C-alpha atoms as one frame of an Amber mdcrd trajectory, in Angstrom:
protein
 198.412 126.903 -34.638 198.993 124.168 -37.210 196.334 123.394 -39.798 196.061
 120.264 -41.944 194.513 120.835 -45.360 192.822 117.956 -47.139 191.993 117.690
 -50.845 191.266 120.983 -52.613 187.866 122.335 -51.612 187.367 119.871 -48.749
 188.579 122.120 -45.935 190.977 121.618 -43.034 191.128 120.506 -39.393 193.249
 121.868 -36.556 193.673 122.339 -32.815 193.975 125.654 -31.006 196.350 124.453
 -28.320 200.056 124.691 -27.567 200.772 121.070 -28.464 202.611 120.269 -31.706
 200.783 118.374 -34.412 202.650 115.161 -33.547 200.958 115.117 -30.111 197.417
 115.868 -31.280 196.230 112.231 -31.122 197.232 112.075 -27.427 196.390 115.572
 -26.150 192.899 116.143 -24.677 191.996 119.239 -26.687 189.208 119.064 -29.258
 189.632 119.286 -33.021 188.072 122.042 -35.085 187.275 122.057 -38.779 187.155
 124.887 -41.289 185.468 124.789 -44.708 183.496 126.918 -47.160 179.758 126.391
 -47.080 177.439 126.249 -50.090 177.337 130.067 -50.194 181.150 130.241 -50.306
 181.514 131.621 -46.767 184.207 130.289 -44.460 182.670 128.209 -41.670 184.104
 126.607 -38.535 182.805 123.759 -36.387 184.277 122.371 -33.173 183.880 119.596
 -30.570 185.449 116.747 -32.553 187.203 114.297 -30.244 189.333 112.582 -32.918
 190.889 113.263 -36.307 188.680 110.606 -37.867 185.517 112.365 -36.667 186.787
 115.713 -37.962 187.671 114.196 -41.345 184.351 112.375 -41.528 182.428 115.618
 -41.010 184.521 117.409 -43.648 183.863 114.577 -46.111 180.136 114.754 -45.368
 180.018 118.520 -46.003 182.152 118.179 -49.132 179.911 115.517 -50.686 176.742
 117.460 -49.862 178.199 120.542 -51.504 179.290 118.601 -54.593 175.851 117.025
 -55.008 174.059 120.349 -54.653 172.621 121.434 -58.058 173.985 124.921 -57.537
 177.454 123.485 -56.919 177.201 121.360 -60.051 176.252 124.446 -62.055 179.205
 126.309 -60.535 181.544 123.438 -61.405 180.363 123.579 -65.019 181.035 127.339
 -65.158 184.499 126.885 -63.700 185.280 124.131 -66.188 184.174 126.376 -69.042
 185.724 129.685 -67.977 188.907 128.712 -66.160 190.822 127.714 -69.347 189.661
 130.838 -71.234 192.291 133.400 -72.133 191.907 136.829 -70.560 190.920 138.558
 -73.816 188.267 135.897 -74.509 186.732 136.304 -71.063 186.824 140.096 -71.343
 184.950 139.953 -74.656 182.081 138.115 -72.927 182.283 140.379 -69.881 182.102
 143.512 -72.061 178.967 142.214 -73.778 177.238 142.371 -70.385 178.265 145.980
 -69.659 175.152 147.480 -71.258 175.116 150.546 -69.012 178.417 151.936 -70.329
 178.214 155.054 -72.489 180.111 155.206 -75.811 182.794 157.417 -74.216 183.180
 154.956 -71.298 183.542 152.071 -73.749 186.227 153.965 -75.656 188.052 154.614
 -72.385 187.754 150.929 -71.434 189.080 149.807 -74.826 192.033 152.172 -74.505
 192.963 150.768 -71.082 192.624 147.217 -72.362 194.663 147.737 -75.527 197.460
 149.791 -73.995 197.800 148.325 -70.492 195.825 145.165 -69.672 196.107 143.136
 -72.874 199.895 143.551 -73.096 200.129 142.098 -69.592 197.362 139.471 -69.613
 196.008 138.863 -73.123 196.867 135.140 -73.301 196.821 134.356 -69.577 194.328
 131.671 -68.561 191.624 133.016 -66.268 192.132 130.246 -63.747 195.760 131.275
 -63.141 195.156 134.718 -61.633 196.173 135.332 -58.038 197.248 138.304 -55.937
 200.880 137.997 -57.020 199.929 138.259 -60.692 197.834 141.377 -60.041 200.529
 142.941 -57.875 203.134 142.313 -60.582 201.214 144.259 -63.231 200.793 147.255
 -60.893 204.544 147.283 -60.365 205.116 147.010 -64.117 202.846 149.985 -64.846
 204.719 152.072 -62.292 208.097 150.944 -63.646 207.040 151.952 -67.163 206.257
 155.476 -65.997 202.472 155.218 -66.408 200.743 158.044 -64.528 198.970 157.300
 -61.255 195.568 158.245 -62.660 195.966 155.744 -65.513 197.348 153.106 -63.143
 194.290 153.563 -60.930 191.865 153.353 -63.867 193.547 150.230 -65.252 193.450
 148.587 -61.825 189.755 149.431 -61.395 188.893 147.782 -64.730 190.973 144.704
 -63.910 189.292 144.584 -60.498 185.810 144.611 -62.075 186.755 141.770 -64.427
 188.336 139.577 -61.750 185.520 140.187 -59.253 183.084 139.038 -61.925 185.137
 135.855 -62.375 185.314 135.386 -58.599 181.513 135.641 -58.326 181.223 132.956
 -60.991 183.344 130.712 -58.782 186.644 130.638 -60.670 188.598 131.345 -57.488
 188.247 130.058 -53.926 189.871 133.295 -52.747 189.687 136.586 -54.601 192.901
 137.281 -56.560 192.568 140.867 -55.320 192.893 139.968 -51.623 195.919 141.680
 -50.128 196.671 143.750 -53.244 197.449 147.404 -52.578 195.864 149.486 -55.363
 197.674 152.454 -56.925 197.412 155.411 -54.580 195.957 158.132 -56.784 194.266
 161.069 -55.047 192.664 163.549 -57.490 192.379 166.112 -54.675 196.163 166.365
 -54.650 196.433 167.098 -58.339 197.911 170.580 -58.731 197.196 172.672 -61.817
 200.255 174.849 -62.378 199.614 178.541 -63.045 200.621 179.931 -66.419 204.139
 181.439 -66.294 204.470 185.190 -66.831 206.481 186.381 -69.780 208.574 188.599
 -67.521 208.623 190.484 -64.237 205.743 192.872 -63.709 206.782 196.524 -63.961
 204.354 199.300 -62.962 203.885 202.095 -65.461 206.248 205.002 -65.095 204.841
 208.085 -63.416 205.072 211.593 -64.806 206.377 214.367 -62.588 202.771 215.345
 -61.952 202.056 211.875 -60.540 199.844 210.653 -63.370 200.579 207.768 -65.717
 201.858 208.753 -69.159 199.330 208.543 -71.985 200.552 206.429 -74.885
């Protein structure tokens, strides 16, 4: 099924038939449109007889969404936050994490300083996508970082990027399709302390009792 995308944020139109796109104007099947509504959810509509009618409806929805006060507020947030560097955004995000204990903040700072800032410190927030996130997971593994630390670093990055996604910086979450580090604490094995040597039972006296030292 071919899909024709229009300008960014406007949506797309398509046909669910076996005909190639070049025959759409002549085939009898209806057009469908797909767009994100004011709440950001993907929406489909059907029963459009021509491309022009499908495009007209997409333009109508797009303009209504742009003129919505909530959309204007979202656009202002995107314009402000998208050019921010990762460390700048994280500083503001951290200020809102008032429920973190001092030990949790120290743990967060350690993950940022040793793992996330080296990878993302100067990256613009608007440039994150699933490939960028996947690349840092691979880098952590390549550098021999333990699975528990990989998992913790990913969880912190996930919280930060989900916050940015809720603000509207991304049409699609940069975490979609990313396979997180597979750490299972239940599988962690605590090795037993090694013995200094083989166990030898005390020697027995001819009477069958242990010798008294």
